[in-house]
Each structure stands twice: as C-alpha cells, then as structure tokens.
mmCIF file of C-alpha atoms and ligand atoms in Angstrom:
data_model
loop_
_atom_site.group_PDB
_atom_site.id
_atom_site.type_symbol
_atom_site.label_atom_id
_atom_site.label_comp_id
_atom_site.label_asym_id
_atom_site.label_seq_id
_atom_site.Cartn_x
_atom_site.Cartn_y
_atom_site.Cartn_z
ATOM 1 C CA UNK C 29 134.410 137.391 140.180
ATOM 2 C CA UNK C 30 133.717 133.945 138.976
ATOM 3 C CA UNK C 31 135.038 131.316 141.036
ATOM 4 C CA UNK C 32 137.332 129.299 138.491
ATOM 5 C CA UNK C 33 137.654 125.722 139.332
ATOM 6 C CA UNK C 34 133.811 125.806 140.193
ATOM 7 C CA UNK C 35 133.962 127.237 136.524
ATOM 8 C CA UNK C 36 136.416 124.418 134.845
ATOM 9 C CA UNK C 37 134.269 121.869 137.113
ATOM 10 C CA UNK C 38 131.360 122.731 135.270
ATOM 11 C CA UNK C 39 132.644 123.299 132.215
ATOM 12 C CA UNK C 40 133.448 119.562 132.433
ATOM 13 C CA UNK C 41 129.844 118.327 133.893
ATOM 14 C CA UNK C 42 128.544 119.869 130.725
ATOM 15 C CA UNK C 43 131.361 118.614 128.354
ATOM 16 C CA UNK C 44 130.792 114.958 129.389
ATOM 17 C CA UNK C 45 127.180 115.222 128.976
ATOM 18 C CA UNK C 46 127.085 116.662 125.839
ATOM 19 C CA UNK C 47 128.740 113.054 125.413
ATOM 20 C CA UNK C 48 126.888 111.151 127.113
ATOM 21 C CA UNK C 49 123.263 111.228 125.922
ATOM 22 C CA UNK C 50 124.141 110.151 122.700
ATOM 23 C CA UNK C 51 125.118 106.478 123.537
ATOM 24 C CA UNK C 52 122.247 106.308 126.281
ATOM 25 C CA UNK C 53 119.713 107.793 123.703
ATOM 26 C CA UNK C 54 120.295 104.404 121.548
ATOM 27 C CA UNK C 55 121.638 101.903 123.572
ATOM 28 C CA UNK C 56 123.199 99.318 121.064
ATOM 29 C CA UNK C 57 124.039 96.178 123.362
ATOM 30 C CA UNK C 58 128.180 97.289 122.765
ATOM 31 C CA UNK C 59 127.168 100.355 124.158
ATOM 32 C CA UNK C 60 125.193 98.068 127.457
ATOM 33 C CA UNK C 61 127.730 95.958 127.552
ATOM 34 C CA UNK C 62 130.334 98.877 128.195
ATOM 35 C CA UNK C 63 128.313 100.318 130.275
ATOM 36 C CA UNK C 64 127.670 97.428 132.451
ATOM 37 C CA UNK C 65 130.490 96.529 134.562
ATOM 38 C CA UNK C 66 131.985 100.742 134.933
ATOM 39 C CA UNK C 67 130.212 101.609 137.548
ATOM 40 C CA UNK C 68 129.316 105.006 136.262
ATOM 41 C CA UNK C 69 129.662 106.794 139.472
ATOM 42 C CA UNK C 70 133.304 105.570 140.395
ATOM 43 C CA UNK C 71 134.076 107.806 137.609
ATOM 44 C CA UNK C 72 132.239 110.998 138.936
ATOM 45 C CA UNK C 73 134.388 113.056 141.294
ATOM 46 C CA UNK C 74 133.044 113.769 144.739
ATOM 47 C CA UNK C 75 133.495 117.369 144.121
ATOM 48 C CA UNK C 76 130.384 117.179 141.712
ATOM 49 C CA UNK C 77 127.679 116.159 143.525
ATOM 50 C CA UNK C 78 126.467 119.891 144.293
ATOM 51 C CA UNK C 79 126.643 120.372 140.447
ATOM 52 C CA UNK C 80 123.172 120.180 138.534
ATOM 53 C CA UNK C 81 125.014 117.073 136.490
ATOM 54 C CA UNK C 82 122.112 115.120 134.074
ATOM 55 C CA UNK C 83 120.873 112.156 135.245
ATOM 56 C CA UNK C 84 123.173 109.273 133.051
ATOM 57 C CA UNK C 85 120.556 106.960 131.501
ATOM 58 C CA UNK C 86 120.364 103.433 133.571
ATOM 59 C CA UNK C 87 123.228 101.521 132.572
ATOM 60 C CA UNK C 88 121.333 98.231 131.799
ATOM 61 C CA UNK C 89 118.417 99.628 129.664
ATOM 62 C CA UNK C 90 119.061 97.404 127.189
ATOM 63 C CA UNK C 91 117.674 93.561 126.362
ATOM 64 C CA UNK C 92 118.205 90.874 128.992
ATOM 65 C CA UNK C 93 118.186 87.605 126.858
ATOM 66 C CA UNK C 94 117.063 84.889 129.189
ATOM 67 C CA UNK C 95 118.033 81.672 128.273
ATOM 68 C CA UNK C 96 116.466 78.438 129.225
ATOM 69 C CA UNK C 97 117.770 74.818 128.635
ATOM 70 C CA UNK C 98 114.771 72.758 129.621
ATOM 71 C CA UNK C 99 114.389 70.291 131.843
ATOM 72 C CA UNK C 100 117.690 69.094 133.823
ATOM 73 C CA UNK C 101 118.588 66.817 137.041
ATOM 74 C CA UNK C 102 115.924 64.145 137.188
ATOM 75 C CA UNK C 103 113.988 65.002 134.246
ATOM 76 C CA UNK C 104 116.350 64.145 131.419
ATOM 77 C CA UNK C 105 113.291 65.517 128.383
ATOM 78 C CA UNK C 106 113.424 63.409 125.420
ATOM 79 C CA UNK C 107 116.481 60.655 125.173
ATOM 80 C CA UNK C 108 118.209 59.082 122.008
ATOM 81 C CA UNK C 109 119.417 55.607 121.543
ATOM 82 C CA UNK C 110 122.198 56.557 121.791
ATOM 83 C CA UNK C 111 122.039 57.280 125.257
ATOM 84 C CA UNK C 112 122.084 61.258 124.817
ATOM 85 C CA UNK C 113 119.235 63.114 126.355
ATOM 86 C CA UNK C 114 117.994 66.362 125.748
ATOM 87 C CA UNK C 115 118.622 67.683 128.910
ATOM 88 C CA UNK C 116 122.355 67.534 128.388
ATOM 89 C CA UNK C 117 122.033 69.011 124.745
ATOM 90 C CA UNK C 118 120.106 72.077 125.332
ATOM 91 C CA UNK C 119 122.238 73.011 128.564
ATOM 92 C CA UNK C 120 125.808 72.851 125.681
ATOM 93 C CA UNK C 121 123.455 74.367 122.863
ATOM 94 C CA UNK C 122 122.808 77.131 125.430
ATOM 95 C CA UNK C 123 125.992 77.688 126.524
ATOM 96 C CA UNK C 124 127.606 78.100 123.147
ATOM 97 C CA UNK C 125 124.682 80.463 122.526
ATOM 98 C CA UNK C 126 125.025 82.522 125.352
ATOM 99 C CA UNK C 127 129.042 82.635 124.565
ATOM 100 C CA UNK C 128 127.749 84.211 121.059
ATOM 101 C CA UNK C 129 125.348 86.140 121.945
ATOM 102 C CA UNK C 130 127.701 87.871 124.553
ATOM 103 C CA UNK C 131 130.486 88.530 122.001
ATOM 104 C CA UNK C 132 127.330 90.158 119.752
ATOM 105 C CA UNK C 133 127.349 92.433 123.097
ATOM 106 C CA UNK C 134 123.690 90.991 124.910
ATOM 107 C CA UNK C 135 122.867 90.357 128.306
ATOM 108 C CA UNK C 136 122.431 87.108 129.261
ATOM 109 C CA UNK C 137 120.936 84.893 131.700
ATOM 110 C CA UNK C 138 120.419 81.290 132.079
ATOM 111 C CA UNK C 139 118.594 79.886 134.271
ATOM 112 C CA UNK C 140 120.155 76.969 134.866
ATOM 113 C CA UNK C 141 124.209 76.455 134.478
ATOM 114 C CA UNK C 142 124.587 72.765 135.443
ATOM 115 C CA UNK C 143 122.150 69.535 135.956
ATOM 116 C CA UNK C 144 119.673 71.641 137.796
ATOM 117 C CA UNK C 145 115.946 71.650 137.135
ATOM 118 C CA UNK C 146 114.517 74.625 138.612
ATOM 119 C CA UNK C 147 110.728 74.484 138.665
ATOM 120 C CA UNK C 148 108.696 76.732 136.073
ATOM 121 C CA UNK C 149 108.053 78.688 138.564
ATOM 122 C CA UNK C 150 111.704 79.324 139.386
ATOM 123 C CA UNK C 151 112.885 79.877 135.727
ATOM 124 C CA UNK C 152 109.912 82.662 135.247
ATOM 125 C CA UNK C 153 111.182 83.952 138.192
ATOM 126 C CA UNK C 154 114.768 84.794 136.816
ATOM 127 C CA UNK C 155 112.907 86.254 133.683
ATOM 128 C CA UNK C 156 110.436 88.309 135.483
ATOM 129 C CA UNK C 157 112.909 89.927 137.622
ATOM 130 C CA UNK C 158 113.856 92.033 134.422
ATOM 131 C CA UNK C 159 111.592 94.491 132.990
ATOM 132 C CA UNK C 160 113.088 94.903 129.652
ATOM 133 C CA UNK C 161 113.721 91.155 129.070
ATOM 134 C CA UNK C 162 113.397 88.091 126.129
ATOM 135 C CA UNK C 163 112.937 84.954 127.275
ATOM 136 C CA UNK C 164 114.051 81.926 124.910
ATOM 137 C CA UNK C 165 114.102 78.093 126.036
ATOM 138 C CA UNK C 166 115.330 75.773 124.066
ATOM 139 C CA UNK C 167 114.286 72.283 123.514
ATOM 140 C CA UNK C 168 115.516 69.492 121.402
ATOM 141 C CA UNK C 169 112.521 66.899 120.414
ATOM 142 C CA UNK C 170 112.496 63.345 120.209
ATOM 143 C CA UNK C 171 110.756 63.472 116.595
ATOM 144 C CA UNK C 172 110.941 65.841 113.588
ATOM 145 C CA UNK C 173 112.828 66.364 110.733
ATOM 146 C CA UNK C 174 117.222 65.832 111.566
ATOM 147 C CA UNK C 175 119.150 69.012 111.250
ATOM 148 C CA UNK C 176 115.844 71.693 111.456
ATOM 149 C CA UNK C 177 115.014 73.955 114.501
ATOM 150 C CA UNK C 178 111.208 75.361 114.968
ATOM 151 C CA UNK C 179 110.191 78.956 116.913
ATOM 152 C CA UNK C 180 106.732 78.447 119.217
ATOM 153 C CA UNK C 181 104.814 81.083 120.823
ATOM 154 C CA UNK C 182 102.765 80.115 123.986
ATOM 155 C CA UNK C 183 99.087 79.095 122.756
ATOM 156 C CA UNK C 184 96.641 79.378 126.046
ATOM 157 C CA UNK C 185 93.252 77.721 126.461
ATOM 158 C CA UNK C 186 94.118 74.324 123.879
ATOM 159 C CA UNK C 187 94.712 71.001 124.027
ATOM 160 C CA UNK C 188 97.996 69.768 123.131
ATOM 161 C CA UNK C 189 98.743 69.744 119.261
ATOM 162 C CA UNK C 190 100.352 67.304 117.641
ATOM 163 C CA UNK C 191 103.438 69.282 118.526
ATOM 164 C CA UNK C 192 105.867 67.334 119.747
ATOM 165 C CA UNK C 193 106.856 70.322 122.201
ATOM 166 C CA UNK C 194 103.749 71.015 123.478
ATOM 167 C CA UNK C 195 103.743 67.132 124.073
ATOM 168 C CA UNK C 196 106.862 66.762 125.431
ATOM 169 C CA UNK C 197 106.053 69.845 127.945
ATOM 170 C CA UNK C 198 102.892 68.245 128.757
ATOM 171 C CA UNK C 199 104.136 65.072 129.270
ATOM 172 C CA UNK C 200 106.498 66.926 132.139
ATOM 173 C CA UNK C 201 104.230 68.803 133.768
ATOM 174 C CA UNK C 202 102.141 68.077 136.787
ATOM 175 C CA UNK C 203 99.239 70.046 137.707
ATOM 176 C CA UNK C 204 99.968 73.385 138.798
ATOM 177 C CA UNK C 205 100.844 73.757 142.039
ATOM 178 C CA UNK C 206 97.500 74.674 144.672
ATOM 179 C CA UNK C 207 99.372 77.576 146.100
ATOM 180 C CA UNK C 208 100.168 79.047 142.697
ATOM 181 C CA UNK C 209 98.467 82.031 141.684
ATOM 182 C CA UNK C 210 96.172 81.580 138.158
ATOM 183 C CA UNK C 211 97.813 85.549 137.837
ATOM 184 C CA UNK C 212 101.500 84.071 137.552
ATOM 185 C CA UNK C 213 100.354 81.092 135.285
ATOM 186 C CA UNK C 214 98.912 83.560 133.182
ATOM 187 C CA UNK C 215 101.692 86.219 132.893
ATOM 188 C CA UNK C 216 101.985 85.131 129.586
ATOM 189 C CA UNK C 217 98.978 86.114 127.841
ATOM 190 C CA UNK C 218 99.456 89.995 127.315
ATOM 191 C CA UNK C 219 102.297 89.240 125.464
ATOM 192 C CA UNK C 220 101.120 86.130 123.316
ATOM 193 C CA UNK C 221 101.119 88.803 120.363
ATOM 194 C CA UNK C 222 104.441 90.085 120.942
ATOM 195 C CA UNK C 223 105.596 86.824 121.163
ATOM 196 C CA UNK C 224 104.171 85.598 118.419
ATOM 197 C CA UNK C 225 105.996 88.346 116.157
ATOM 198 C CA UNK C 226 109.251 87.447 117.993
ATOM 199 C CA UNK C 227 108.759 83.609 117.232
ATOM 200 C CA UNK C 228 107.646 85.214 113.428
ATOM 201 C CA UNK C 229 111.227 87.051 113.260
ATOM 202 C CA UNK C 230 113.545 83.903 115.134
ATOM 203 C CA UNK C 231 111.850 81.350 112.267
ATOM 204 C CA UNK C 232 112.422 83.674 109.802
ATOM 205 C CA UNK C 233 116.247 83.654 110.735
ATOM 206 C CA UNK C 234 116.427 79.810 111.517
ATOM 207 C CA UNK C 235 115.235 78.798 108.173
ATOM 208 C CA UNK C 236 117.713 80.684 106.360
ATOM 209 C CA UNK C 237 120.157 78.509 108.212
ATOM 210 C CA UNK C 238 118.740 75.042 108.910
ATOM 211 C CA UNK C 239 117.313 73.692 105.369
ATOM 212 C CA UNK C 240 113.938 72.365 105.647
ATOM 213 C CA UNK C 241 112.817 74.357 108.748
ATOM 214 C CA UNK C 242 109.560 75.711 108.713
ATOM 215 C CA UNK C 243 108.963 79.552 107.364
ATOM 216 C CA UNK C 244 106.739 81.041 110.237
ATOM 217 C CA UNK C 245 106.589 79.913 113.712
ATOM 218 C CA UNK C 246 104.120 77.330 115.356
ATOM 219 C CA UNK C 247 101.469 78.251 118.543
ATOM 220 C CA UNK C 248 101.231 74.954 120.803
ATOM 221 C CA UNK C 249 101.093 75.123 124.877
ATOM 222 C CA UNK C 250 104.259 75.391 126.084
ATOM 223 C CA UNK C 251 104.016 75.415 129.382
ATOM 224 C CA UNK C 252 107.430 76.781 129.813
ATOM 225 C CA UNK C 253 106.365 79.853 128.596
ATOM 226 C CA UNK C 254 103.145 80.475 130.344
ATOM 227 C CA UNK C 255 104.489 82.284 133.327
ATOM 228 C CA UNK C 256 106.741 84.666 131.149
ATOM 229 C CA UNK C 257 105.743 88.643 131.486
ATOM 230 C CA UNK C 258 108.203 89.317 128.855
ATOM 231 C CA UNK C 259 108.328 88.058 124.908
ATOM 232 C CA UNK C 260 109.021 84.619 125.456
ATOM 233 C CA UNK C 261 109.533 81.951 122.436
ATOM 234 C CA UNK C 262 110.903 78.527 122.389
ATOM 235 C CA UNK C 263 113.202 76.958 120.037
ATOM 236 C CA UNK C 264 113.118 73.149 119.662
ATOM 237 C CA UNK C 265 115.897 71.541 117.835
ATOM 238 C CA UNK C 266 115.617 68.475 115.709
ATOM 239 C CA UNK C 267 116.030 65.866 117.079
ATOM 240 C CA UNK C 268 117.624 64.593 119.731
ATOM 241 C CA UNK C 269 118.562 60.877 118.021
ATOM 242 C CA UNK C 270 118.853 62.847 114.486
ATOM 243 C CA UNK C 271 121.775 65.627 115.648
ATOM 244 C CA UNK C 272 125.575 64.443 116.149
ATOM 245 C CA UNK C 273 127.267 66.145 118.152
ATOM 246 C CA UNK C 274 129.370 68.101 115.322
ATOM 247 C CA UNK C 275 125.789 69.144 114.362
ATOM 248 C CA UNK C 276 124.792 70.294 117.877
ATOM 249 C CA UNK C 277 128.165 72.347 118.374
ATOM 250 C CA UNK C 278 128.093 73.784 114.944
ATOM 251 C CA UNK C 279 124.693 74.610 115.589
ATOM 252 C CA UNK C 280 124.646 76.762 118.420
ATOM 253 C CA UNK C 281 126.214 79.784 116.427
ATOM 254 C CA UNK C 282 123.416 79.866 113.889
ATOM 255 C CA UNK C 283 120.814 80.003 116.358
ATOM 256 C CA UNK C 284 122.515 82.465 118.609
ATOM 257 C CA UNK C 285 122.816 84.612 115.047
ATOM 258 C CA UNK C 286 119.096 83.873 114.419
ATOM 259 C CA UNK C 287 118.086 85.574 118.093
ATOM 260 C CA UNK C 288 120.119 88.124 117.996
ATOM 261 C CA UNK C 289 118.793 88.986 114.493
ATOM 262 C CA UNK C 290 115.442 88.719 115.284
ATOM 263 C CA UNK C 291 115.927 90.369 118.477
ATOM 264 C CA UNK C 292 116.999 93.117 117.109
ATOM 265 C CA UNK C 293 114.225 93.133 114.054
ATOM 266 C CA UNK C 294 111.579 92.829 117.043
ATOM 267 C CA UNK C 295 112.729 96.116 119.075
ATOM 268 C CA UNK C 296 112.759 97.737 115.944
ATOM 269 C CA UNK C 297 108.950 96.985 115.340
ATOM 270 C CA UNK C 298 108.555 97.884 119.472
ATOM 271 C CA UNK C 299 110.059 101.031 119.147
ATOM 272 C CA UNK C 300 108.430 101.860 115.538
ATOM 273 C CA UNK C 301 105.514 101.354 117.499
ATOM 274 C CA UNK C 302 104.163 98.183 116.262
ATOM 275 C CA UNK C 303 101.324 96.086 118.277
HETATM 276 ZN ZN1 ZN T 2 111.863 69.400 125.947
#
C-alpha cells in the first residue's frame, strides 16, 4: 500500500521539474533576472528534502555585465572648456546604461557608483569575482570626431597608438605596482580574441546609431582592460568638449542597446562554438 501524500509529494517534485529545466536549459537574462532575487529554496517545502528532487540550475548562470566609468575622485580623465570632465560623464553615461540594460533583464555591476577611483586592480577585482562575466568601461576622449563612440580590445606588448584612449590610459597610469603579480596584469591575454569579436559585435551596433563611427573596432593598450579574465572591451565616447549634455543623456540608451545586442550576438558565437 502506497503511502499517498509521499505519493502526491512526489508527484509534485516531478511536476515542477518537468518545469523547471526548460527556463534553466536557456537562461534568457528575464529568465536570470526572475530567478535572481526568489531564493529558490524558500519555495521548496521542508518535507522534500528526502525526495530525489533535480538539482535547479544556479540561479545566476547568466551574463554579469560589469560596468566601468573610468577614472573618478582625483583623477578627473580628460576635461572640456567647459569645465566638464570625463570622469563625471562616464559615471551618468553608465548609470543610464546600467538602468537600460537592467530593464533589457542583465546583471549589472559597476564598479564605481560615486566620485570613487578604485585602482585597476580593484575594478578587475569586481570583474574577476564572476566567472561568466563582460566587462565594459567606458571612456569619453578629449579628441575625436563630436557625437561618435569607438569599441577597443586590449592590445598587449605595443607602444601607445595614436589612440587617444590608449593615450589617455597611459597618461594615467603609473608603473605597475612591485607587489603586483605579472599573472594578474596579464589576465587579459587569453581572452584578447574573444574580446576582440565582442569589440567586433559592440562597433557593429554603435555605428548603426552614432553616424560617422568607425565599422570595426580598434586594438590600442588599454590598460584598463589588462587585468580582465573575462571579455573585456572599452567604449570611448566622443568627446568630452564635443557632447552636450542632451547628447550624453540621449546617448546612454543607444549604447546600452548596442551591448546588449552585441552581447547577446557574442554568446551566440560562444555557445555555437566559435574561437
Ligand atoms: Zn579616459
């Protein structure tokens, strides 16, 4: 003789997993975003535990989108004569795009929220906690076209290009700190390629939005990116004296749009199996 609510409880275990699967198998970011703040095991009666129930994917398997306005506190990056400074632009720019990017349903992180300048070393630190992680910062130059935004990849082992980012980041940065490890300043480099695909895909995007941008994305030393174990790709908007502010708020929506697109287009080539 069967013992029924043992039955019915089981019945149940295997009813909600016949459910469940199918939103871990491909987990849009609605789906992660969902699943993020239910704790899934509020939800599990206590009863259950002696029940053989499947193991519920991990609720945050998808893409953490790190974001990271450069420079901050007493490094203000590149100023305009107007008195703005690109500290203070990339930390709005970032916020708007984080507020888009969340309604698209992504993760975010910044990795700094205020007038903060965490070291490099402390931003790769946020990004590196994550293992299934993108890592954007975003830069406004002092130079460059008005009204266009440019995709890098990290480019080891050169001198500084004429790149006004890879000047402007090597303008900022002292030399690496004697305790750091050449490991962590190198995190970077198995995932140049990667990178450089993702910075492909964002470019793409941007240039269908900002006229005049360029088609493919640039390689220049960012050092920014460097410690990154994690697709990493910085978008620098132009310019800093060039942008009003209508410019800079309308902007941020079109660049959150043109991450999240190419986001998406780059997990599609990961999990298609491209190299
Ligand atoms: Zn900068």
């Amino acid at each position: 003789m069967p013992n029924f609510p043992f039955l019915l409880i089981f019945l149940l275990a295997v009813s909600s997993s016949a459910i469940e699967p199918r939103a871990a198998a491909q987990p849009s970011p609605q789906a992660v975003a969902q699943q993020q703040p239910t704790p899934q095991s509020d939800s599990a009666p206590q009863q259950l535990s002696s029940v053989p129930v499947p193991t519920l994917a991990p609720a945050l398997s998808g893409p953490f989108i790190v974001l990271d306005p450069a420079h901050g506190g007493a490094d203000p990056g590149a100023r305009s004569e107007s008195g703005g400074t690109e500290k203070d632009i990339v930390l709005r720019v970032a916020q708007s795009v984080r507020a888009e990017l969340e309604r698209q349903g992504y993760r975010v992180m910044m990795t700094r929220n205020d007038d903060s300048n965490p070291s490099y070393d402390d931003r790769a630190a946020i990004a590196n906690t994550y293992h299934d992680d993108i890592f954007v910062t975003l830069h406004a130059s002092s130079t460059g076209t008005p009204n266009t935004v440019r995709a890098y990849y990290n480019q080891f082992g050169s001198s500084p290009s004429g790149a006004s980012i890879a000047a402007d980041a090597n303008a900022k940065t002292s030399a690496p700190a004697a305790s750091s490890l050449t490991l962590w300043d190198e995190a970077q480099r198995p995932y140049v390629d990667a990178s450089r695909r993702l910075a492909d895909l964002a470019q793409r995007e941007l240039a269908q939005f900002f006229l005049g941008s360029p088609a493919v994305s640039s390689a220049a030393p960012v050092r920014g990116l460097r410690s990154i174990a994690a697709p990493a790709v910085a978008i620098e908007i132009s310019s800093v004296s060039g942008a009003d502010q209508n410019w800079l708020t309308a902007s941020a929506v079109p660049i959150a749009t043109a991450i999240a697109r190419s986001v998406a287009a780059f997990r599609q080539q990961v999990s298609a199996g491209a190299k």
